[in-house]
mmCIF file of C-alpha atoms in Angstrom:
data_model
loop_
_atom_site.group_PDB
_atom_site.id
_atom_site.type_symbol
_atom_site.label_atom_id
_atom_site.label_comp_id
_atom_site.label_asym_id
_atom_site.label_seq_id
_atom_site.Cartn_x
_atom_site.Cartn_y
_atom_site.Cartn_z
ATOM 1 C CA UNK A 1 32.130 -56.987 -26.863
ATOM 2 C CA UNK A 2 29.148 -58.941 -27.747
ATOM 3 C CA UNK A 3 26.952 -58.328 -30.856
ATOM 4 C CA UNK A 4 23.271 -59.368 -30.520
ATOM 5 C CA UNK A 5 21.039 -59.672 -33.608
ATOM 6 C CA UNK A 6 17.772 -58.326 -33.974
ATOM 7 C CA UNK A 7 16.333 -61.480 -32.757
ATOM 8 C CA UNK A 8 18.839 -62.092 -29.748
ATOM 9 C CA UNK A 9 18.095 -58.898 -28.794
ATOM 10 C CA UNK A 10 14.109 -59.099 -28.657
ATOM 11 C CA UNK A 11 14.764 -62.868 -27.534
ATOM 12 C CA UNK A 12 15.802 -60.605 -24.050
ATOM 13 C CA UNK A 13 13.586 -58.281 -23.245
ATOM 14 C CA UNK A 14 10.380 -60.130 -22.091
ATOM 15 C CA UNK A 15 7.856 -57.018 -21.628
ATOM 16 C CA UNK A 16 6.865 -57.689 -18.047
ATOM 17 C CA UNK A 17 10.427 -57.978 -16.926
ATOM 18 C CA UNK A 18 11.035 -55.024 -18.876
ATOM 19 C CA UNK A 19 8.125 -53.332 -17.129
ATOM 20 C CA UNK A 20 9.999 -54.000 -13.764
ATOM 21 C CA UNK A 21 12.927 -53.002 -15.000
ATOM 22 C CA UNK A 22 11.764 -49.345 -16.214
ATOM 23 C CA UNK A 23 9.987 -48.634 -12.960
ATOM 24 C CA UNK A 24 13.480 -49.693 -11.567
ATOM 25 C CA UNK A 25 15.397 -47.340 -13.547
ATOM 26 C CA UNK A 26 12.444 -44.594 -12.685
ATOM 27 C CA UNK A 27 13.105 -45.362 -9.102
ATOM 28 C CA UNK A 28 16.956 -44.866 -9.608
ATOM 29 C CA UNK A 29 16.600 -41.304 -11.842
ATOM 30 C CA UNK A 30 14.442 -39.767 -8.582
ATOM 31 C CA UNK A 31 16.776 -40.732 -6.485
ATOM 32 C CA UNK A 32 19.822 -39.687 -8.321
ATOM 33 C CA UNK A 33 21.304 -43.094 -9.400
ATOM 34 C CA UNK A 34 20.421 -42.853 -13.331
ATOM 35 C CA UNK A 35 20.624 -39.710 -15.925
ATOM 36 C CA UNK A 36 20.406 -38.920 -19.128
ATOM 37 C CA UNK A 37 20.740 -35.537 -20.752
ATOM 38 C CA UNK A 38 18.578 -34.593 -23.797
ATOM 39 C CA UNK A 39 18.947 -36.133 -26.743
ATOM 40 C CA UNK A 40 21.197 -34.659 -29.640
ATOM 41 C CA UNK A 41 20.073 -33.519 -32.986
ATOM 42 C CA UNK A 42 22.650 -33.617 -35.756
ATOM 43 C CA UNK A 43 21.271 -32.688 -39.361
ATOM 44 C CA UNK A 44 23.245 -34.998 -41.782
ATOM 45 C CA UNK A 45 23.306 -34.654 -45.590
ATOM 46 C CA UNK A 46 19.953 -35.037 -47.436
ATOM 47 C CA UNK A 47 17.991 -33.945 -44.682
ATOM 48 C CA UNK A 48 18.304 -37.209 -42.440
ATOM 49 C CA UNK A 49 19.095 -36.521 -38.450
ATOM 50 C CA UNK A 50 21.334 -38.534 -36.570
ATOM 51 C CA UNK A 51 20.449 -38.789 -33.067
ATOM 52 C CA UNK A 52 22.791 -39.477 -29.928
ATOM 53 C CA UNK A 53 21.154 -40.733 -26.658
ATOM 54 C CA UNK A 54 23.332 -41.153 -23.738
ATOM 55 C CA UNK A 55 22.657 -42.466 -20.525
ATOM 56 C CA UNK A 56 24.077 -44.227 -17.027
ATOM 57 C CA UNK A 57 23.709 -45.646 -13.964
ATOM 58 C CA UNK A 58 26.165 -47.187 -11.214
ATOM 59 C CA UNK A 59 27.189 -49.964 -13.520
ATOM 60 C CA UNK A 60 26.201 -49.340 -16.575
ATOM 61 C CA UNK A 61 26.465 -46.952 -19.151
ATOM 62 C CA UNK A 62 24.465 -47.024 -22.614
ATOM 63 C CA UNK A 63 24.566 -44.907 -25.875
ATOM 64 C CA UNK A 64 22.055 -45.308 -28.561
ATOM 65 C CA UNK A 65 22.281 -43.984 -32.209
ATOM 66 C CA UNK A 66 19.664 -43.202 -34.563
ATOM 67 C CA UNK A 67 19.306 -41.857 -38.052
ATOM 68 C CA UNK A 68 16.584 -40.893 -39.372
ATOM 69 C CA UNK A 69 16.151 -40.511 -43.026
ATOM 70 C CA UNK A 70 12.508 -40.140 -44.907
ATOM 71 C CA UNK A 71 13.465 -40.599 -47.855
ATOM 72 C CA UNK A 72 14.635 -43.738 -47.486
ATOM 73 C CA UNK A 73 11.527 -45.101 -47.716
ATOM 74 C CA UNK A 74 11.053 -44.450 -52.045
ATOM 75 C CA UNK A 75 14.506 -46.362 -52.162
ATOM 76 C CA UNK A 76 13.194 -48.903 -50.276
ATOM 77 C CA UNK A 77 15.623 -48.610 -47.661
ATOM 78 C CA UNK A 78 14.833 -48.573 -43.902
ATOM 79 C CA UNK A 79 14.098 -44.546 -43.044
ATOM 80 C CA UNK A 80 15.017 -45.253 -39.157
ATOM 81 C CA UNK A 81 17.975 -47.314 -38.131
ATOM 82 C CA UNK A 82 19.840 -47.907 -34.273
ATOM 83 C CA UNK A 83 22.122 -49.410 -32.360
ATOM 84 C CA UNK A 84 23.055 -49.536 -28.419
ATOM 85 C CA UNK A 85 26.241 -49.873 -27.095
ATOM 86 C CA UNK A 86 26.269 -51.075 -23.559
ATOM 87 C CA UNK A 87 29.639 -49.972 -22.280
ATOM 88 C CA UNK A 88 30.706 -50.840 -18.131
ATOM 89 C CA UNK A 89 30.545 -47.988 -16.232
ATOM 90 C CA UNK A 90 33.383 -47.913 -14.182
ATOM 91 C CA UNK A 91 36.035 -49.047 -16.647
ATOM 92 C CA UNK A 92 34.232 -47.773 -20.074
ATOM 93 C CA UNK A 93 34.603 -51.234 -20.912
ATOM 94 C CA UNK A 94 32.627 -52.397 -23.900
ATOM 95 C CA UNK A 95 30.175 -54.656 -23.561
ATOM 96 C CA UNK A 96 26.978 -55.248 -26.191
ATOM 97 C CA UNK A 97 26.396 -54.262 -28.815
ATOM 98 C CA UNK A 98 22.336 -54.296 -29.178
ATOM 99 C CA UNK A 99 19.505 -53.938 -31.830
ATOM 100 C CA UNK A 100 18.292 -50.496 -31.697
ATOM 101 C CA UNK A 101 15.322 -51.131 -33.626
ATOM 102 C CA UNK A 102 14.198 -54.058 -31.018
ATOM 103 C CA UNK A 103 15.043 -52.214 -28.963
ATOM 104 C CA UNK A 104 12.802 -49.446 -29.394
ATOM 105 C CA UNK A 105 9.954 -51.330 -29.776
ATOM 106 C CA UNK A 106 10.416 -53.253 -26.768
ATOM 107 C CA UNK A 107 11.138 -50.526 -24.439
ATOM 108 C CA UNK A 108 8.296 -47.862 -25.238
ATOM 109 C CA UNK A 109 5.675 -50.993 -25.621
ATOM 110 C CA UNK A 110 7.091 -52.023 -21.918
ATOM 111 C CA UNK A 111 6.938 -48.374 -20.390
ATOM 112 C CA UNK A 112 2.969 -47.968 -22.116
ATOM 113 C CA UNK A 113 2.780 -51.366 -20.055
ATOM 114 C CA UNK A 114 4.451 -49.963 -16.910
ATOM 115 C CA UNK A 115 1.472 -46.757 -17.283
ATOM 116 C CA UNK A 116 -1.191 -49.037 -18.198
ATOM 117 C CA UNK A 117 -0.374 -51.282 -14.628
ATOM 118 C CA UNK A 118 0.070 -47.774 -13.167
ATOM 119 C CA UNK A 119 -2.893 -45.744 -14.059
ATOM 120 C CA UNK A 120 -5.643 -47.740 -16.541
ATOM 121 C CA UNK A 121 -8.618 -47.412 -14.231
ATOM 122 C CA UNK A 122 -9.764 -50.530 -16.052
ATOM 123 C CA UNK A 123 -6.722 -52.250 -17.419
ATOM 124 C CA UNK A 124 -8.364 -55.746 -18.458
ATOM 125 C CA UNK A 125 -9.490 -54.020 -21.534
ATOM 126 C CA UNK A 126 -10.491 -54.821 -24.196
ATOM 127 C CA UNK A 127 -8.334 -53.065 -26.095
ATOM 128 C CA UNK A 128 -8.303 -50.723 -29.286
ATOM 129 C CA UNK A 129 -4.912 -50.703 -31.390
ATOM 130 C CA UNK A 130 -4.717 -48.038 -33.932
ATOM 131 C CA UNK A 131 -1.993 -48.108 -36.646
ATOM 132 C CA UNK A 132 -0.255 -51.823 -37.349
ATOM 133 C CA UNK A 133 3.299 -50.690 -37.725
ATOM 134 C CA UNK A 134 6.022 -52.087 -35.259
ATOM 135 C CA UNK A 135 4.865 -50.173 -32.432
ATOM 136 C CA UNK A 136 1.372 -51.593 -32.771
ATOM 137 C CA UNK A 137 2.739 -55.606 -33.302
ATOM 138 C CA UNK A 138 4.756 -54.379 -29.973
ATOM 139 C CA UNK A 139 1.942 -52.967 -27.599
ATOM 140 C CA UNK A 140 -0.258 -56.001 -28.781
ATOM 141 C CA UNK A 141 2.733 -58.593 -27.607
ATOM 142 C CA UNK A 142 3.195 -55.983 -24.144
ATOM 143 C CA UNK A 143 -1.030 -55.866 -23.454
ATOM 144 C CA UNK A 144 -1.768 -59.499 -24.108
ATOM 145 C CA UNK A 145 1.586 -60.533 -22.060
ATOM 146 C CA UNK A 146 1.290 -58.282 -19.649
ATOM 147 C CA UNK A 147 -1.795 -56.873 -18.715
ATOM 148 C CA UNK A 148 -3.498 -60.457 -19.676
ATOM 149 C CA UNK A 149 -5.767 -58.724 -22.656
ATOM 150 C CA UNK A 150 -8.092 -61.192 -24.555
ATOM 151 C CA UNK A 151 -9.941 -59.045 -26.581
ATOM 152 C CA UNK A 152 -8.328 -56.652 -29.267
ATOM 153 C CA UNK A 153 -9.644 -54.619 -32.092
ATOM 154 C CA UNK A 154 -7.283 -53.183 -34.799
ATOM 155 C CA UNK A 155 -8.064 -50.676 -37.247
ATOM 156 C CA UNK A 156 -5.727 -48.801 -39.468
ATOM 157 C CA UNK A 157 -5.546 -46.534 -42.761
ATOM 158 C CA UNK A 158 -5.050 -50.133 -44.680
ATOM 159 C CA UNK A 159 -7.511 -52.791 -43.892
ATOM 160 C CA UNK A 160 -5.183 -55.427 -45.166
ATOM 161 C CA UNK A 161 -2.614 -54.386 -42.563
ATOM 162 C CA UNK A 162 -5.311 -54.588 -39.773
ATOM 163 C CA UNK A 163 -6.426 -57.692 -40.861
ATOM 164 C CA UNK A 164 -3.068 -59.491 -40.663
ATOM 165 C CA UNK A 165 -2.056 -57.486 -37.328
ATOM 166 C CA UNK A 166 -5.904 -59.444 -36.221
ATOM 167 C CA UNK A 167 -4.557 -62.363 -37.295
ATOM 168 C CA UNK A 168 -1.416 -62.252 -35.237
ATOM 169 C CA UNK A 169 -3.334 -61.317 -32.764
ATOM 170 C CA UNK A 170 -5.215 -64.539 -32.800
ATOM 171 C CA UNK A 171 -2.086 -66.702 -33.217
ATOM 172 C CA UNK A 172 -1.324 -65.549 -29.513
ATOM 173 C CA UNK A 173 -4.569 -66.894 -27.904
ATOM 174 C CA UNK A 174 -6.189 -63.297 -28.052
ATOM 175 C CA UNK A 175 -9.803 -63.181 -30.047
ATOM 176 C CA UNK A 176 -9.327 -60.092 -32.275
ATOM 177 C CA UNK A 177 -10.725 -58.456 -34.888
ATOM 178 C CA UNK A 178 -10.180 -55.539 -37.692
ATOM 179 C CA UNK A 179 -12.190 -52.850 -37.608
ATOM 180 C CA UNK A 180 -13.153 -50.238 -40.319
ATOM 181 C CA UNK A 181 -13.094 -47.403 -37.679
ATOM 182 C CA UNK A 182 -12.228 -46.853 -34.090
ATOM 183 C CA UNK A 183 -15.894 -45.398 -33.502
ATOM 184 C CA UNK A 184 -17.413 -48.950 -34.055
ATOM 185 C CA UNK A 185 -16.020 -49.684 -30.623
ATOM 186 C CA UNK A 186 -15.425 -46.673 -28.682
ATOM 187 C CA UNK A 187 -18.233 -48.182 -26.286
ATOM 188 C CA UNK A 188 -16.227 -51.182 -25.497
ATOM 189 C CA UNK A 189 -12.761 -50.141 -25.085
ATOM 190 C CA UNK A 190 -11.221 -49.533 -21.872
ATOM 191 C CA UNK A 191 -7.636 -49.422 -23.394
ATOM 192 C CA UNK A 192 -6.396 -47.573 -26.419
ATOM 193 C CA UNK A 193 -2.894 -47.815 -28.249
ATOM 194 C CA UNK A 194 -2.589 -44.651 -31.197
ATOM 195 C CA UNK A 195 0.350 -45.896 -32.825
ATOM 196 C CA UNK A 196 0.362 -44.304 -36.287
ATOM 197 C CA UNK A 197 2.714 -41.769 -38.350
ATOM 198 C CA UNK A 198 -0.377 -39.706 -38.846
ATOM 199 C CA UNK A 199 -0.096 -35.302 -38.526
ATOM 200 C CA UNK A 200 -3.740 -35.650 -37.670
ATOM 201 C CA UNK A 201 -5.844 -36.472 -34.966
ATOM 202 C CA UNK A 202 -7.031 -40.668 -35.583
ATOM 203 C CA UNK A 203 -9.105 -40.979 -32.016
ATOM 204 C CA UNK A 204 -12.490 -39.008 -31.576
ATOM 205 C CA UNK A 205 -12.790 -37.148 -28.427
ATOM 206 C CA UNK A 206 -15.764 -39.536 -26.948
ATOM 207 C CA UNK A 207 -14.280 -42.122 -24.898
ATOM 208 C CA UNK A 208 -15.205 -44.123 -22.210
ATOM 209 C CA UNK A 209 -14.764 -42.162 -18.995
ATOM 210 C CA UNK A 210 -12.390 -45.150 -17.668
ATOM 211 C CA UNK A 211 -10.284 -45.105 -20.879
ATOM 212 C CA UNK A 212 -6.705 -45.639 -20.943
ATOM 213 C CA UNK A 213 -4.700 -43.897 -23.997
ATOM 214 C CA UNK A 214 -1.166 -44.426 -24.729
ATOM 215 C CA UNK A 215 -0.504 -42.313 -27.432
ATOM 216 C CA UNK A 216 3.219 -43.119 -28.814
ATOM 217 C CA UNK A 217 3.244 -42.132 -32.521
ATOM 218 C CA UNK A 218 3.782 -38.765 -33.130
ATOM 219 C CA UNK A 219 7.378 -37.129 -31.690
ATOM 220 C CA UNK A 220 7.039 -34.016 -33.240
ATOM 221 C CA UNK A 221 5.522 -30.717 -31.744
ATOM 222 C CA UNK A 222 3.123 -29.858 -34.668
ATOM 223 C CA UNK A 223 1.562 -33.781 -35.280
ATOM 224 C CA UNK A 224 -1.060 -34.796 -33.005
ATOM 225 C CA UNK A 225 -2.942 -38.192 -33.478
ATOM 226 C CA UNK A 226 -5.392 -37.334 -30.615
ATOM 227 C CA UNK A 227 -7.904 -34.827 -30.634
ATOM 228 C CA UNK A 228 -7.521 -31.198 -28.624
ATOM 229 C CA UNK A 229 -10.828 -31.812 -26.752
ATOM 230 C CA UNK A 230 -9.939 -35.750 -25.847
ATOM 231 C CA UNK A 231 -6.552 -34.106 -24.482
ATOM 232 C CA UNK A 232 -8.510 -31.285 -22.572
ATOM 233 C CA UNK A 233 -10.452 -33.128 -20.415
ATOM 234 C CA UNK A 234 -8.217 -36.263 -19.861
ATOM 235 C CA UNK A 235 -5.900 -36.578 -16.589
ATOM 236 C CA UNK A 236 -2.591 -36.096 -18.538
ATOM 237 C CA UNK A 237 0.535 -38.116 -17.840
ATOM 238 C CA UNK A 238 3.976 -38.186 -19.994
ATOM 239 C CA UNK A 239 6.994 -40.607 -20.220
ATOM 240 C CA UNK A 240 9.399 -37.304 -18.957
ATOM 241 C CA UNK A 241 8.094 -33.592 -18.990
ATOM 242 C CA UNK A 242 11.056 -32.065 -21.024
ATOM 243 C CA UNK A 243 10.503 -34.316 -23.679
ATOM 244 C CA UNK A 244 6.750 -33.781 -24.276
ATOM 245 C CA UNK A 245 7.206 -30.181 -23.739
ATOM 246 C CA UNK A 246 9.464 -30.391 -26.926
ATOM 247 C CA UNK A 247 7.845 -32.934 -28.760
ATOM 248 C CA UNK A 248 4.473 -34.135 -28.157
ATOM 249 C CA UNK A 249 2.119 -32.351 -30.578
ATOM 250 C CA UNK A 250 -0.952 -34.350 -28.909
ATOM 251 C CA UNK A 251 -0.123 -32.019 -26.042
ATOM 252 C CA UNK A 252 1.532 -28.849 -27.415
ATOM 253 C CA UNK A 253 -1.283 -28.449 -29.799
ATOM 254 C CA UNK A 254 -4.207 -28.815 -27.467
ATOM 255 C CA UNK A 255 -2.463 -25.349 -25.445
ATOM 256 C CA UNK A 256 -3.184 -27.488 -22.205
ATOM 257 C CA UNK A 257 -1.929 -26.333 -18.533
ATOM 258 C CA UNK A 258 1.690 -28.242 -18.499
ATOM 259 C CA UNK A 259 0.781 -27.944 -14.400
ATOM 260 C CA UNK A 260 -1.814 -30.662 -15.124
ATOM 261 C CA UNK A 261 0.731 -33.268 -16.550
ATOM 262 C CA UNK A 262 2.311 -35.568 -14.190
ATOM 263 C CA UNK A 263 5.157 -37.529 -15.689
ATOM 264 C CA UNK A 264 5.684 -40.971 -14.808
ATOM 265 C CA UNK A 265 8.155 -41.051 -11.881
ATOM 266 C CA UNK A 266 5.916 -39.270 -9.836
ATOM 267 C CA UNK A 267 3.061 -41.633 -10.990
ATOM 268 C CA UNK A 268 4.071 -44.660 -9.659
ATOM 269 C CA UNK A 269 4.488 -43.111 -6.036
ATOM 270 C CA UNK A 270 0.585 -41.770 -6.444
ATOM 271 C CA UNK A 271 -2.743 -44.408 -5.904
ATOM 272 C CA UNK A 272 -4.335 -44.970 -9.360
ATOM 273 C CA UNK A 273 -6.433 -42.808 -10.943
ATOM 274 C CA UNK A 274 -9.983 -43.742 -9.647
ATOM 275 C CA UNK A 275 -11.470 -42.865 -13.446
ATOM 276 C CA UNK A 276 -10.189 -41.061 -16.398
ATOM 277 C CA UNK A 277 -9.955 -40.452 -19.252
ATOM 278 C CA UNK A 278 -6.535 -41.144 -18.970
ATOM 279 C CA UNK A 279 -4.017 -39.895 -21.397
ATOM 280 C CA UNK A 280 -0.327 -41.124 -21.337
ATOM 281 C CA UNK A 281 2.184 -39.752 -23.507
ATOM 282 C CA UNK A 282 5.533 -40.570 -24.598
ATOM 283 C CA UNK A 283 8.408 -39.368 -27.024
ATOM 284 C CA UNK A 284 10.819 -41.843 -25.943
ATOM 285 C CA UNK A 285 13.954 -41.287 -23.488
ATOM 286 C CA UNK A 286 17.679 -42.905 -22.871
ATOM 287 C CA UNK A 287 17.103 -43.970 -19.979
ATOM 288 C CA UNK A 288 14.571 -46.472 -21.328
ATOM 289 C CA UNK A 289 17.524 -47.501 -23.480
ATOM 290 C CA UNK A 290 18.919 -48.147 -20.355
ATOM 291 C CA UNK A 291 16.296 -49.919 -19.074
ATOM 292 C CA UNK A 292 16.569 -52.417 -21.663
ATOM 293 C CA UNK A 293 20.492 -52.890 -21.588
ATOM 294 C CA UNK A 294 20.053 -53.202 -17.668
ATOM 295 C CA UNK A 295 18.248 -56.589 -18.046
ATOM 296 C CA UNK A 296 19.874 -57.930 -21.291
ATOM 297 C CA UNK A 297 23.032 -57.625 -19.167
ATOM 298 C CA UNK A 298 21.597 -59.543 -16.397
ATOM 299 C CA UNK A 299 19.769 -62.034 -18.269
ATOM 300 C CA UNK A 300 23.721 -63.013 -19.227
ATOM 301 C CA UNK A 301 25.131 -63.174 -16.370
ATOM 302 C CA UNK A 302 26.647 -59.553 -16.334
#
């Protein structure tokens, strides 16, 4: 079995090929070819979770484990920490061993990617990044690589934080600036990234009526970091329906019609949205896990 470092492991999952690769695997769970059942919840001793994600294809088959532990963070210890194992299908073989924390951030940066190429009415941007943790670093790296974004704005509860995320930003070619709030640009945005740990909404309801959201933050039914009315009026699309049903608190809060939400499987089968707002949610899912291990795999020769 091989063991890939943090760095190996982001070193291998380029976010447009990653992009491909989830509407592959998306492709493959319609048509019966990839699964994954929901995710398990073990409560461990002083209230940390340990989470098991399974999932499989033809070839391969993938599990990733996750604990979760708040507290960590006053100890200065990590408060989420993952692995993958990549194991051969057919044999149960063993093969990787992956970074589940690259992983992560890879994988749900690539599949807001995937939605923004699927249904951003405008996806050129620019673009609006709120909250400068990994998952913001992330969607900047996916937007700028793969939607070609040259103009980014980055606010987030510390200005300090935006600034360097700005900075970054600039380092990559992109002109980008921090921003004190998101309403000093609301005008301009076509694409929006909520990325925060934040229970409360951090997006005002008026957006541009060809906005793209991708709202990845919050995973737990009562948070919300987008507003009931935004969520109301937007066309509403999720990473899978289960999981938002459980989960996303941007949703469940706003008491919307779950007829209205489309998840993204069916989307990339449908024309584009011709306007929007458009909201895309996601709570994260094994068989982007798989995704990832698919083309890691690959890119060595597997």
């Amino acid at each position: 079995m091989k063991v890939l470092s943090a760095q190996e492991t982001s070193g291998l999952l380029p976010y447009t090929a990653l992009a491909e690769q989830l509407r592959a695997v998306l492709v493959d769970k319609r048509a019966g070819r990839a699964s994954a059942p929901p995710r398990l919840h073990v409560p461990l001793a002083g209230g940390g979770v340990l989470l098991v994600m399974p999932a499989a294809d033809e070839e391969l088959a993938i599990t990733k484990l996750v604990t979760v532990h708040p507290q960590n963070v006053a100890q200065g210890l990590p408060s989420v920490q993952a692995e993958v194992l990549v194991f051969e299908a057919r044999t149960g073989r063993r093969l990787l061993w992956l970074d589940g924390d690259s992983v992560t951030a890879h994988r749900t940066a690539a599949l807001s990617l995937l939605a923004a190429q699927t249904l951003a009415p405008n996806p050129a941007g620019p673009l609006l990044i709120i909250g400068t943790g990994v998952q913001g670093r992330s969607h900047l790296e996916a937007m700028a690589q793969g939607l070609g974004v040259r103009q980014v704005y980055v606010t987030a509860r510390d200005p300090a934080h935006a600034t360097d995320l700005a900075a970054y930003a600039r380092s990559l070619g992109v002109d980008a600036e921090s921003i004190a709030r998101p309403e000093e640009v609301l005008d301009q945005v076509s694409l929006i990234v909520t990325a925060t740990t934040s229970p409360e909404p951090v997006l005002p309801p008026e957006v541009r009526a060809d906005a793209f959201i991708t709202a990845v933050g919050s995973f737990q039914p009562e948070r919300a970091e987008l507003p009931a009315a935004l969520v109301q009026k937007a066309q509403l699309y999720v990473d899978t329906v289960e999981g938002a049903r459980a989960e996303a608190g941007d949703l469940v809060r706003a008491s919307i019609d779950w007829s209205r939400v489309t998840p993204l499987e069916e989307a990339i089968m449908q024309p584009k949205p011709a306007t929007g707002p458009v909201i895309f949610k996601s709570v994260g899912h094994a068989l982007w896990d798989l995704a990832a291990a698919r083309l890691i795999w690959s890119s060595l020769g597997g």
